[in-house]
Amino acid sequence: MFCLLLLLLLSFLVQGSDQWHNGDCAELSNTTWLQYRQQRLQLQVQFLLLTRQNPECAKTFGEDSLGKENYFNASKPTKVIIHGYRAMGSKPSWAGQLAHALLGVQDVNVVMVDWVYGASFAYNLVVENYKEVALQISVLINLLQKQGCALESFHLIGVSLGAHVAGFVGTLFEGKIGRITALDPAGPMFKGADTYDRLDPSDAQFVDAIHTDSDYFGISIPVGHVDFFLNGGKDQTGCARSHFASMYGYVICDHMRAVHVYMSALNGSCPLTGIPCSSYDDFLKGRCVNCDAFKGRCPAIGLSEKCGLSVSPVPSQQKLFLLTTSLPPFCAHHILLAMEVSALSKSAEVEVTLTTGSLATKQRLRLQKSASAYTTMMAHPVALCEIHSISMRNTGARLYQQGSVHVKWVCLSHVVANTREEPLCINNVNVRRGAPWSHDLVQVCGLFRR
């Protein structure tokens, strides 16, 4: 019994001497409406540290832990994750997933900013708190500078309202922070705000933003050096469009898609590149098909320096557009469809489908009597020469639209492909109502490659 007690005492002493390494893991906060009412005057910001040495056990991090034994390494870059508004007071479950994705790509310090108590329930009051959160983050960065961290080694990743928190941190450091990434930066109360009060390109040496819900919770204007507008920045594929769908599907899905796409991009399984264009409508009509403005290299979502840009000076508020699929890894190949039809006596509508196995991409083209040439951008999960077939169907109304459409030629080309390929073209196609037309593309592509 004496020996057992002695062993237990020694174990306790060892644990106490190494409390940082073996103490309890810290977690992001939750709050309730009652707690909020009792504590709403207390902002309660805390910082949680994750590294490759403690990837599954976050540690509370701050002034008290500096100068002591901890996992923070001042010689490595530091990623700072900043969540935004928490309508119901719940902790951001995605924050840990994002931290793990970052650690999987780079050996860095990841600091998660937890300000759930000040970010919950009443949005207008939460907006009043965001600059105070930025001040507290700046205090931590100042302390870390004294530990040997350079300002350019900090990369702030802000989600929704957290993007503007990151922007104000950048303002406090006069734009010397290395990088800010904004994941669907918040729109309400910020679209018409002065640049001092919202994120803008002057807040860091490089600012990139991903827009996925610019018609509701996100901001619709460019806020960075490069701004990626996924599917136009509004309605995302796979997200419910009905008020009767689940609350998540209708309200949050578009807004949070930026986070999930960013995490997918970190895995690097496929490129998510944007194409510069003045508007989404021009992009869809095939008027923007290259990245000559960036010396032929398109910016890509992810951690590559300046999104892969090598041009100097870095552009500012450059709109970039790309199409995505509905599921991870979200990457789509941009296929430009162009066709010319013979003169029509009535308006018509043709549905074009690209098929690869069980995968099908559909696009409807409205044909007018006054036009003969049409172009449209389509997103397909596989590359051009992996598409099995193309089919067309006359979907026009029986009485009021064209009964038969003669397509002089239809061509498909891969936009921003790694290799320059000539378009695949098929000539002389008749698409009659009730008689869908289909053609094997594998054979065409094989002939082309010879």
mmCIF file of N, CA and C in Angstrom, residues 269-388:
data_model
loop_
_atom_site.group_PDB
_atom_site.id
_atom_site.type_symbol
_atom_site.label_atom_id
_atom_site.label_comp_id
_atom_site.label_asym_id
_atom_site.label_seq_id
_atom_site.Cartn_x
_atom_site.Cartn_y
_atom_site.Cartn_z
ATOM 1 N N SER A 269 -6.193 18.382 -53.724
ATOM 2 C CA SER A 269 -6.533 17.265 -54.599
ATOM 3 C C SER A 269 -6.840 17.716 -56.021
ATOM 4 N N CYS A 270 -7.247 18.972 -56.173
ATOM 5 C CA CYS A 270 -7.497 19.517 -57.507
ATOM 6 C C CYS A 270 -7.459 21.032 -57.415
ATOM 7 N N PRO A 271 -7.127 21.709 -58.505
ATOM 8 C CA PRO A 271 -6.994 23.168 -58.454
ATOM 9 C C PRO A 271 -8.348 23.875 -58.488
ATOM 10 N N LEU A 272 -8.462 24.939 -57.723
ATOM 11 C CA LEU A 272 -9.637 25.814 -57.749
ATOM 12 C C LEU A 272 -9.152 27.183 -58.208
ATOM 13 N N THR A 273 -9.129 27.382 -59.519
ATOM 14 C CA THR A 273 -8.574 28.598 -60.105
ATOM 15 C C THR A 273 -9.687 29.523 -60.580
ATOM 16 N N GLY A 274 -9.444 30.816 -60.447
ATOM 17 C CA GLY A 274 -10.404 31.816 -60.878
ATOM 18 C C GLY A 274 -9.978 32.479 -62.170
ATOM 19 N N ILE A 275 -10.944 32.901 -62.944
ATOM 20 C CA ILE A 275 -10.685 33.561 -64.223
ATOM 21 C C ILE A 275 -11.096 35.025 -64.111
ATOM 22 N N PRO A 276 -10.203 35.963 -64.419
ATOM 23 C CA PRO A 276 -10.560 37.379 -64.295
ATOM 24 C C PRO A 276 -11.625 37.783 -65.304
ATOM 25 N N CYS A 277 -12.614 38.529 -64.836
ATOM 26 C CA CYS A 277 -13.688 38.989 -65.714
ATOM 27 C C CYS A 277 -14.383 40.162 -65.039
ATOM 28 N N SER A 278 -14.969 41.031 -65.833
ATOM 29 C CA SER A 278 -15.631 42.211 -65.272
ATOM 30 C C SER A 278 -16.960 41.876 -64.622
ATOM 31 N N SER A 279 -17.622 40.806 -65.086
ATOM 32 C CA SER A 279 -18.914 40.436 -64.509
ATOM 33 C C SER A 279 -19.150 38.939 -64.680
ATOM 34 N N TYR A 280 -20.019 38.407 -63.852
ATOM 35 C CA TYR A 280 -20.355 36.981 -63.929
ATOM 36 C C TYR A 280 -21.102 36.672 -65.223
ATOM 37 N N ASP A 281 -21.919 37.601 -65.672
ATOM 38 C CA ASP A 281 -22.659 37.398 -66.913
ATOM 39 C C ASP A 281 -21.703 37.254 -68.087
ATOM 40 N N ASP A 282 -20.678 38.121 -68.150
ATOM 41 C CA ASP A 282 -19.686 38.007 -69.216
ATOM 42 C C ASP A 282 -18.923 36.688 -69.116
ATOM 43 N N PHE A 283 -18.635 36.271 -67.881
ATOM 44 C CA PHE A 283 -17.933 35.006 -67.678
ATOM 45 C C PHE A 283 -18.761 33.831 -68.205
ATOM 46 N N LEU A 284 -20.056 33.808 -67.868
ATOM 47 C CA LEU A 284 -20.926 32.717 -68.312
ATOM 48 C C LEU A 284 -21.095 32.705 -69.823
ATOM 49 N N LYS A 285 -21.026 33.869 -70.441
ATOM 50 C CA LYS A 285 -21.182 33.944 -71.891
ATOM 51 C C LYS A 285 -19.885 33.660 -72.645
ATOM 52 N N GLY A 286 -18.847 33.280 -71.903
ATOM 53 C CA GLY A 286 -17.594 32.883 -72.544
ATOM 54 C C GLY A 286 -16.750 34.034 -73.045
ATOM 55 N N ARG A 287 -16.956 35.220 -72.487
ATOM 56 C CA ARG A 287 -16.179 36.381 -72.926
ATOM 57 C C ARG A 287 -14.848 36.504 -72.190
ATOM 58 N N CYS A 288 -14.636 35.676 -71.184
ATOM 59 C CA CYS A 288 -13.379 35.690 -70.424
ATOM 60 C C CYS A 288 -12.878 34.255 -70.341
ATOM 61 N N VAL A 289 -11.843 33.935 -71.089
ATOM 62 C CA VAL A 289 -11.423 32.537 -71.200
ATOM 63 C C VAL A 289 -9.935 32.340 -70.935
ATOM 64 N N ASN A 290 -9.230 33.360 -70.432
ATOM 65 C CA ASN A 290 -7.803 33.186 -70.182
ATOM 66 C C ASN A 290 -7.351 34.078 -69.040
ATOM 67 N N CYS A 291 -6.098 33.923 -68.686
ATOM 68 C CA CYS A 291 -5.506 34.708 -67.600
ATOM 69 C C CYS A 291 -4.301 35.487 -68.106
ATOM 70 N N ASP A 292 -4.422 36.012 -69.316
ATOM 71 C CA ASP A 292 -3.324 36.795 -69.888
ATOM 72 C C ASP A 292 -2.974 38.002 -69.027
ATOM 73 N N ALA A 293 -3.968 38.530 -68.297
ATOM 74 C CA ALA A 293 -3.709 39.678 -67.432
ATOM 75 C C ALA A 293 -2.716 39.328 -66.329
ATOM 76 N N PHE A 294 -2.581 38.033 -66.008
ATOM 77 C CA PHE A 294 -1.642 37.573 -64.986
ATOM 78 C C PHE A 294 -0.509 36.771 -65.611
ATOM 79 N N LYS A 295 -0.152 37.123 -66.837
ATOM 80 C CA LYS A 295 0.914 36.436 -67.573
ATOM 81 C C LYS A 295 0.573 34.965 -67.787
ATOM 82 N N GLY A 296 -0.717 34.702 -67.969
ATOM 83 C CA GLY A 296 -1.157 33.363 -68.302
ATOM 84 C C GLY A 296 -1.372 32.436 -67.128
ATOM 85 N N ARG A 297 -1.084 32.877 -65.916
ATOM 86 C CA ARG A 297 -1.237 32.020 -64.737
ATOM 87 C C ARG A 297 -2.416 32.501 -63.910
ATOM 88 N N CYS A 298 -3.423 31.650 -63.785
ATOM 89 C CA CYS A 298 -4.621 32.032 -63.043
ATOM 90 C C CYS A 298 -4.405 31.910 -61.542
ATOM 91 N N PRO A 299 -4.930 32.843 -60.757
ATOM 92 C CA PRO A 299 -4.847 32.733 -59.290
ATOM 93 C C PRO A 299 -5.633 31.516 -58.806
ATOM 94 N N ALA A 300 -5.144 30.880 -57.753
ATOM 95 C CA ALA A 300 -5.779 29.685 -57.213
ATOM 96 C C ALA A 300 -6.076 29.859 -55.729
ATOM 97 N N ILE A 301 -7.219 29.357 -55.306
ATOM 98 C CA ILE A 301 -7.576 29.367 -53.890
ATOM 99 C C ILE A 301 -6.624 28.441 -53.134
ATOM 100 N N GLY A 302 -6.146 28.889 -51.981
ATOM 101 C CA GLY A 302 -5.268 28.052 -51.172
ATOM 102 C C GLY A 302 -4.150 28.836 -50.527
ATOM 103 N N LEU A 303 -3.085 28.138 -50.147
ATOM 104 C CA LEU A 303 -2.003 28.753 -49.385
ATOM 105 C C LEU A 303 -0.805 29.170 -50.225
ATOM 106 N N SER A 304 -0.840 28.941 -51.539
ATOM 107 C CA SER A 304 0.296 29.374 -52.356
ATOM 108 C C SER A 304 0.472 30.882 -52.230
ATOM 109 N N GLU A 305 1.715 31.318 -52.269
ATOM 110 C CA GLU A 305 2.015 32.732 -52.060
ATOM 111 C C GLU A 305 1.280 33.602 -53.087
ATOM 112 N N LYS A 306 0.546 34.574 -52.572
ATOM 113 C CA LYS A 306 -0.245 35.491 -53.393
ATOM 114 C C LYS A 306 -1.144 34.732 -54.372
ATOM 115 N N CYS A 307 -1.664 33.600 -53.909
ATOM 116 C CA CYS A 307 -2.561 32.759 -54.719
ATOM 117 C C CYS A 307 -1.925 32.317 -56.030
ATOM 118 N N GLY A 308 -0.591 32.274 -56.053
ATOM 119 C CA GLY A 308 0.125 31.832 -57.246
ATOM 120 C C GLY A 308 0.474 32.937 -58.220
ATOM 121 N N LEU A 309 0.141 34.175 -57.881
ATOM 122 C CA LEU A 309 0.428 35.290 -58.781
ATOM 123 C C LEU A 309 1.904 35.670 -58.737
ATOM 124 N N SER A 310 2.457 35.975 -59.894
ATOM 125 C CA SER A 310 3.850 36.417 -59.973
ATOM 126 C C SER A 310 3.965 37.822 -60.556
ATOM 127 N N VAL A 311 2.818 38.396 -60.940
ATOM 128 C CA VAL A 311 2.856 39.726 -61.547
ATOM 129 C C VAL A 311 3.149 40.776 -60.489
ATOM 130 N N SER A 312 3.754 41.852 -60.919
ATOM 131 C CA SER A 312 4.054 42.974 -60.025
ATOM 132 C C SER A 312 3.766 44.281 -60.767
ATOM 133 N N PRO A 313 3.066 45.223 -60.119
ATOM 134 C CA PRO A 313 2.526 45.131 -58.755
ATOM 135 C C PRO A 313 1.330 44.190 -58.674
ATOM 136 N N VAL A 314 0.996 43.785 -57.445
ATOM 137 C CA VAL A 314 -0.148 42.907 -57.230
ATOM 138 C C VAL A 314 -1.422 43.670 -57.584
ATOM 139 N N PRO A 315 -2.342 43.057 -58.313
ATOM 140 C CA PRO A 315 -3.594 43.753 -58.656
ATOM 141 C C PRO A 315 -4.397 44.066 -57.402
ATOM 142 N N SER A 316 -5.371 44.930 -57.544
ATOM 143 C CA SER A 316 -6.218 45.283 -56.409
ATOM 144 C C SER A 316 -7.676 45.165 -56.812
ATOM 145 N N GLN A 317 -8.471 44.526 -55.952
ATOM 146 C CA GLN A 317 -9.904 44.339 -56.157
ATOM 147 C C GLN A 317 -10.194 43.703 -57.526
ATOM 148 N N GLN A 318 -9.408 42.686 -57.847
ATOM 149 C CA GLN A 318 -9.588 41.952 -59.095
ATOM 150 C C GLN A 318 -10.659 40.880 -58.909
ATOM 151 N N LYS A 319 -11.732 40.969 -59.673
ATOM 152 C CA LYS A 319 -12.795 39.969 -59.607
ATOM 153 C C LYS A 319 -12.393 38.729 -60.389
ATOM 154 N N LEU A 320 -12.545 37.577 -59.741
ATOM 155 C CA LEU A 320 -12.250 36.295 -60.362
ATOM 156 C C LEU A 320 -13.482 35.405 -60.240
ATOM 157 N N PHE A 321 -13.795 34.684 -61.300
ATOM 158 C CA PHE A 321 -14.984 33.837 -61.288
ATOM 159 C C PHE A 321 -14.594 32.387 -61.568
ATOM 160 N N LEU A 322 -15.324 31.482 -60.929
ATOM 161 C CA LEU A 322 -15.157 30.058 -61.195
ATOM 162 C C LEU A 322 -16.438 29.323 -60.825
ATOM 163 N N LEU A 323 -16.640 28.209 -61.503
ATOM 164 C CA LEU A 323 -17.777 27.339 -61.228
ATOM 165 C C LEU A 323 -17.303 26.170 -60.375
ATOM 166 N N THR A 324 -18.181 25.664 -59.520
ATOM 167 C CA THR A 324 -17.825 24.529 -58.680
ATOM 168 C C THR A 324 -18.911 23.461 -58.764
ATOM 169 N N THR A 325 -18.569 22.284 -58.254
ATOM 170 C CA THR A 325 -19.552 21.224 -58.114
ATOM 171 C C THR A 325 -20.194 21.331 -56.733
ATOM 172 N N SER A 326 -21.133 20.462 -56.436
ATOM 173 C CA SER A 326 -21.883 20.565 -55.187
ATOM 174 C C SER A 326 -21.239 19.849 -54.016
ATOM 175 N N LEU A 327 -20.248 18.977 -54.286
ATOM 176 C CA LEU A 327 -19.641 18.173 -53.231
ATOM 177 C C LEU A 327 -18.119 18.304 -53.269
ATOM 178 N N PRO A 328 -17.451 18.046 -52.119
ATOM 179 C CA PRO A 328 -15.981 18.075 -52.105
ATOM 180 C C PRO A 328 -15.439 17.119 -53.152
ATOM 181 N N PRO A 329 -14.322 17.466 -53.809
ATOM 182 C CA PRO A 329 -13.481 18.639 -53.560
ATOM 183 C C PRO A 329 -13.940 19.911 -54.271
ATOM 184 N N PHE A 330 -15.134 19.935 -54.828
ATOM 185 C CA PHE A 330 -15.781 21.111 -55.422
ATOM 186 C C PHE A 330 -15.181 21.560 -56.751
ATOM 187 N N CYS A 331 -14.066 20.984 -57.170
ATOM 188 C CA CYS A 331 -13.406 21.432 -58.405
ATOM 189 C C CYS A 331 -14.220 21.036 -59.634
ATOM 190 N N ALA A 332 -14.265 21.932 -60.594
ATOM 191 C CA ALA A 332 -14.937 21.670 -61.857
ATOM 192 C C ALA A 332 -14.037 22.115 -63.000
ATOM 193 N N HIS A 333 -14.115 21.395 -64.092
ATOM 194 C CA HIS A 333 -13.405 21.802 -65.302
ATOM 195 C C HIS A 333 -14.325 22.735 -66.088
ATOM 196 N N HIS A 334 -13.785 23.867 -66.471
ATOM 197 C CA HIS A 334 -14.580 24.843 -67.211
ATOM 198 C C HIS A 334 -14.557 24.491 -68.697
ATOM 199 N N ILE A 335 -15.722 24.140 -69.202
ATOM 200 C CA ILE A 335 -15.871 23.754 -70.604
ATOM 201 C C ILE A 335 -16.667 24.840 -71.324
ATOM 202 N N LEU A 336 -16.059 25.427 -72.328
ATOM 203 C CA LEU A 336 -16.743 26.454 -73.113
ATOM 204 C C LEU A 336 -17.458 25.789 -74.281
ATOM 205 N N LEU A 337 -18.771 25.961 -74.321
ATOM 206 C CA LEU A 337 -19.568 25.436 -75.414
ATOM 207 C C LEU A 337 -19.911 26.580 -76.368
ATOM 208 N N ALA A 338 -19.620 26.381 -77.636
ATOM 209 C CA ALA A 338 -19.959 27.377 -78.658
ATOM 210 C C ALA A 338 -20.683 26.675 -79.790
ATOM 211 N N MET A 339 -21.703 27.338 -80.325
ATOM 212 C CA MET A 339 -22.393 26.727 -81.457
ATOM 213 C C MET A 339 -23.033 27.793 -82.332
ATOM 214 N N GLU A 340 -23.264 27.410 -83.577
ATOM 215 C CA GLU A 340 -23.947 28.285 -84.526
ATOM 216 C C GLU A 340 -25.132 27.528 -85.105
ATOM 217 N N VAL A 341 -26.278 28.211 -85.145
ATOM 218 C CA VAL A 341 -27.500 27.571 -85.650
ATOM 219 C C VAL A 341 -27.965 28.300 -86.904
ATOM 220 N N SER A 342 -28.727 27.576 -87.704
ATOM 221 C CA SER A 342 -29.322 28.191 -88.895
ATOM 222 C C SER A 342 -30.446 29.136 -88.470
ATOM 223 N N ALA A 343 -30.847 29.989 -89.403
ATOM 224 C CA ALA A 343 -31.888 30.977 -89.105
ATOM 225 C C ALA A 343 -33.151 30.305 -88.569
ATOM 226 N N LEU A 344 -33.753 30.923 -87.562
ATOM 227 C CA LEU A 344 -34.951 30.382 -86.921
ATOM 228 C C LEU A 344 -36.168 31.216 -87.303
ATOM 229 N N SER A 345 -37.302 30.560 -87.428
ATOM 230 C CA SER A 345 -38.553 31.293 -87.665
ATOM 231 C C SER A 345 -39.227 31.662 -86.353
ATOM 232 N N LYS A 346 -38.902 30.927 -85.312
ATOM 233 C CA LYS A 346 -39.433 31.195 -83.976
ATOM 234 C C LYS A 346 -38.297 31.060 -82.970
ATOM 235 N N SER A 347 -38.559 31.518 -81.747
ATOM 236 C CA SER A 347 -37.574 31.307 -80.687
ATOM 237 C C SER A 347 -37.520 29.818 -80.360
ATOM 238 N N ALA A 348 -36.441 29.382 -79.726
ATOM 239 C CA ALA A 348 -36.265 27.966 -79.411
ATOM 240 C C ALA A 348 -35.463 27.836 -78.125
ATOM 241 N N GLU A 349 -35.477 26.632 -77.586
ATOM 242 C CA GLU A 349 -34.685 26.327 -76.395
ATOM 243 C C GLU A 349 -34.084 24.944 -76.566
ATOM 244 N N VAL A 350 -32.770 24.866 -76.343
ATOM 245 C CA VAL A 350 -32.064 23.599 -76.482
ATOM 246 C C VAL A 350 -31.350 23.286 -75.173
ATOM 247 N N GLU A 351 -31.535 22.073 -74.688
ATOM 248 C CA GLU A 351 -30.836 21.619 -73.479
ATOM 249 C C GLU A 351 -29.635 20.782 -73.898
ATOM 250 N N VAL A 352 -28.449 21.198 -73.456
ATOM 251 C CA VAL A 352 -27.208 20.491 -73.769
ATOM 252 C C VAL A 352 -26.755 19.733 -72.530
ATOM 253 N N THR A 353 -26.381 18.473 -72.699
ATOM 254 C CA THR A 353 -25.939 17.645 -71.577
ATOM 255 C C THR A 353 -24.592 17.015 -71.897
ATOM 256 N N LEU A 354 -23.643 17.174 -70.956
ATOM 257 C CA LEU A 354 -22.354 16.488 -71.031
ATOM 258 C C LEU A 354 -22.400 15.350 -70.029
ATOM 259 N N THR A 355 -22.047 14.140 -70.471
ATOM 260 C CA THR A 355 -22.191 12.963 -69.615
ATOM 261 C C THR A 355 -20.886 12.191 -69.513
ATOM 262 N N THR A 356 -20.552 11.801 -68.285
ATOM 263 C CA THR A 356 -19.419 10.914 -68.018
ATOM 264 C C THR A 356 -19.885 9.901 -66.984
ATOM 265 N N GLY A 357 -20.163 8.685 -67.417
ATOM 266 C CA GLY A 357 -20.681 7.681 -66.502
ATOM 267 C C GLY A 357 -22.007 8.136 -65.917
ATOM 268 N N SER A 358 -22.056 8.221 -64.586
ATOM 269 C CA SER A 358 -23.273 8.682 -63.904
ATOM 270 C C SER A 358 -23.291 10.196 -63.709
ATOM 271 N N LEU A 359 -22.226 10.878 -64.135
ATOM 272 C CA LEU A 359 -22.124 12.327 -63.968
ATOM 273 C C LEU A 359 -22.698 13.035 -65.182
ATOM 274 N N ALA A 360 -23.575 13.986 -64.943
ATOM 275 C CA ALA A 360 -24.182 14.731 -66.051
ATOM 276 C C ALA A 360 -24.250 16.204 -65.717
ATOM 277 N N THR A 361 -23.862 17.045 -66.667
ATOM 278 C CA THR A 361 -23.949 18.494 -66.532
ATOM 279 C C THR A 361 -24.890 19.018 -67.601
ATOM 280 N N LYS A 362 -25.893 19.784 -67.190
ATOM 281 C CA LYS A 362 -26.899 20.265 -68.131
ATOM 282 C C LYS A 362 -26.891 21.794 -68.203
ATOM 283 N N GLN A 363 -27.175 22.290 -69.397
ATOM 284 C CA GLN A 363 -27.266 23.742 -69.615
ATOM 285 C C GLN A 363 -28.330 24.008 -70.679
ATOM 286 N N ARG A 364 -29.233 24.934 -70.377
ATOM 287 C CA ARG A 364 -30.266 25.296 -71.356
ATOM 288 C C ARG A 364 -29.890 26.595 -72.061
ATOM 289 N N LEU A 365 -30.023 26.578 -73.376
ATOM 290 C CA LEU A 365 -29.735 27.755 -74.192
ATOM 291 C C LEU A 365 -31.022 28.244 -74.840
ATOM 292 N N ARG A 366 -31.339 29.495 -74.627
ATOM 293 C CA ARG A 366 -32.499 30.100 -75.281
ATOM 294 C C ARG A 366 -32.041 30.727 -76.593
ATOM 295 N N LEU A 367 -32.593 30.256 -77.677
ATOM 296 C CA LEU A 367 -32.193 30.707 -79.010
ATOM 297 C C LEU A 367 -33.203 31.722 -79.521
ATOM 298 N N GLN A 368 -32.688 32.805 -80.091
ATOM 299 C CA GLN A 368 -33.539 33.885 -80.585
ATOM 300 C C GLN A 368 -33.468 33.975 -82.108
ATOM 301 N N LYS A 369 -34.525 34.519 -82.698
ATOM 302 C CA LYS A 369 -34.536 34.691 -84.157
ATOM 303 C C LYS A 369 -33.455 35.653 -84.619
ATOM 304 N N SER A 370 -33.085 36.583 -83.737
ATOM 305 C CA SER A 370 -32.147 37.639 -84.132
ATOM 306 C C SER A 370 -30.684 37.231 -84.002
ATOM 307 N N ALA A 371 -30.400 36.034 -83.486
ATOM 308 C CA ALA A 371 -29.013 35.623 -83.277
ATOM 309 C C ALA A 371 -28.781 34.227 -83.826
ATOM 310 N N SER A 372 -27.533 33.970 -84.205
ATOM 311 C CA SER A 372 -27.205 32.633 -84.723
ATOM 312 C C SER A 372 -26.053 31.983 -83.959
ATOM 313 N N ALA A 373 -25.211 32.766 -83.288
ATOM 314 C CA ALA A 373 -24.045 32.243 -82.580
ATOM 315 C C ALA A 373 -24.267 32.331 -81.067
ATOM 316 N N TYR A 374 -23.887 31.279 -80.351
ATOM 317 C CA TYR A 374 -24.099 31.237 -78.907
ATOM 318 C C TYR A 374 -22.879 30.615 -78.227
ATOM 319 N N THR A 375 -22.550 31.155 -77.057
ATOM 320 C CA THR A 375 -21.484 30.580 -76.233
ATOM 321 C C THR A 375 -21.954 30.543 -74.784
ATOM 322 N N THR A 376 -21.533 29.519 -74.064
ATOM 323 C CA THR A 376 -21.859 29.426 -72.648
ATOM 324 C C THR A 376 -20.798 28.603 -71.935
ATOM 325 N N MET A 377 -20.557 28.940 -70.669
ATOM 326 C CA MET A 377 -19.586 28.212 -69.858
ATOM 327 C C MET A 377 -20.302 27.121 -69.082
ATOM 328 N N MET A 378 -19.741 25.915 -69.106
ATOM 329 C CA MET A 378 -20.303 24.801 -68.366
ATOM 330 C C MET A 378 -19.250 24.240 -67.415
ATOM 331 N N ALA A 379 -19.714 23.703 -66.288
ATOM 332 C CA ALA A 379 -18.808 23.094 -65.314
ATOM 333 C C ALA A 379 -19.033 21.596 -65.306
ATOM 334 N N HIS A 380 -17.960 20.843 -65.500
ATOM 335 C CA HIS A 380 -18.069 19.379 -65.493
ATOM 336 C C HIS A 380 -16.967 18.810 -64.614
ATOM 337 N N PRO A 381 -17.248 17.722 -63.889
ATOM 338 C CA PRO A 381 -16.250 17.192 -62.948
ATOM 339 C C PRO A 381 -14.980 16.651 -63.584
ATOM 340 N N VAL A 382 -15.004 16.306 -64.863
ATOM 341 C CA VAL A 382 -13.809 15.736 -65.497
ATOM 342 C C VAL A 382 -13.377 16.593 -66.685
ATOM 343 N N ALA A 383 -12.161 16.339 -67.148
ATOM 344 C CA ALA A 383 -11.591 17.106 -68.255
ATOM 345 C C ALA A 383 -12.292 16.780 -69.572
ATOM 346 N N LEU A 384 -12.041 17.625 -70.562
ATOM 347 C CA LEU A 384 -12.749 17.548 -71.839
ATOM 348 C C LEU A 384 -12.656 16.159 -72.469
ATOM 349 N N CYS A 385 -11.465 15.600 -72.576
ATOM 350 C CA CYS A 385 -11.299 14.320 -73.261
ATOM 351 C C CYS A 385 -11.665 13.120 -72.402
ATOM 352 N N GLU A 386 -12.221 13.389 -71.220
ATOM 353 C CA GLU A 386 -12.750 12.301 -70.395
ATOM 354 C C GLU A 386 -14.277 12.305 -70.409
ATOM 355 N N ILE A 387 -14.871 13.282 -71.104
ATOM 356 C CA ILE A 387 -16.326 13.327 -71.223
ATOM 357 C C ILE A 387 -16.767 12.280 -72.247
ATOM 358 N N HIS A 388 -17.730 11.466 -71.881
ATOM 359 C CA HIS A 388 -18.131 10.361 -72.745
ATOM 360 C C HIS A 388 -19.002 10.807 -73.918
#
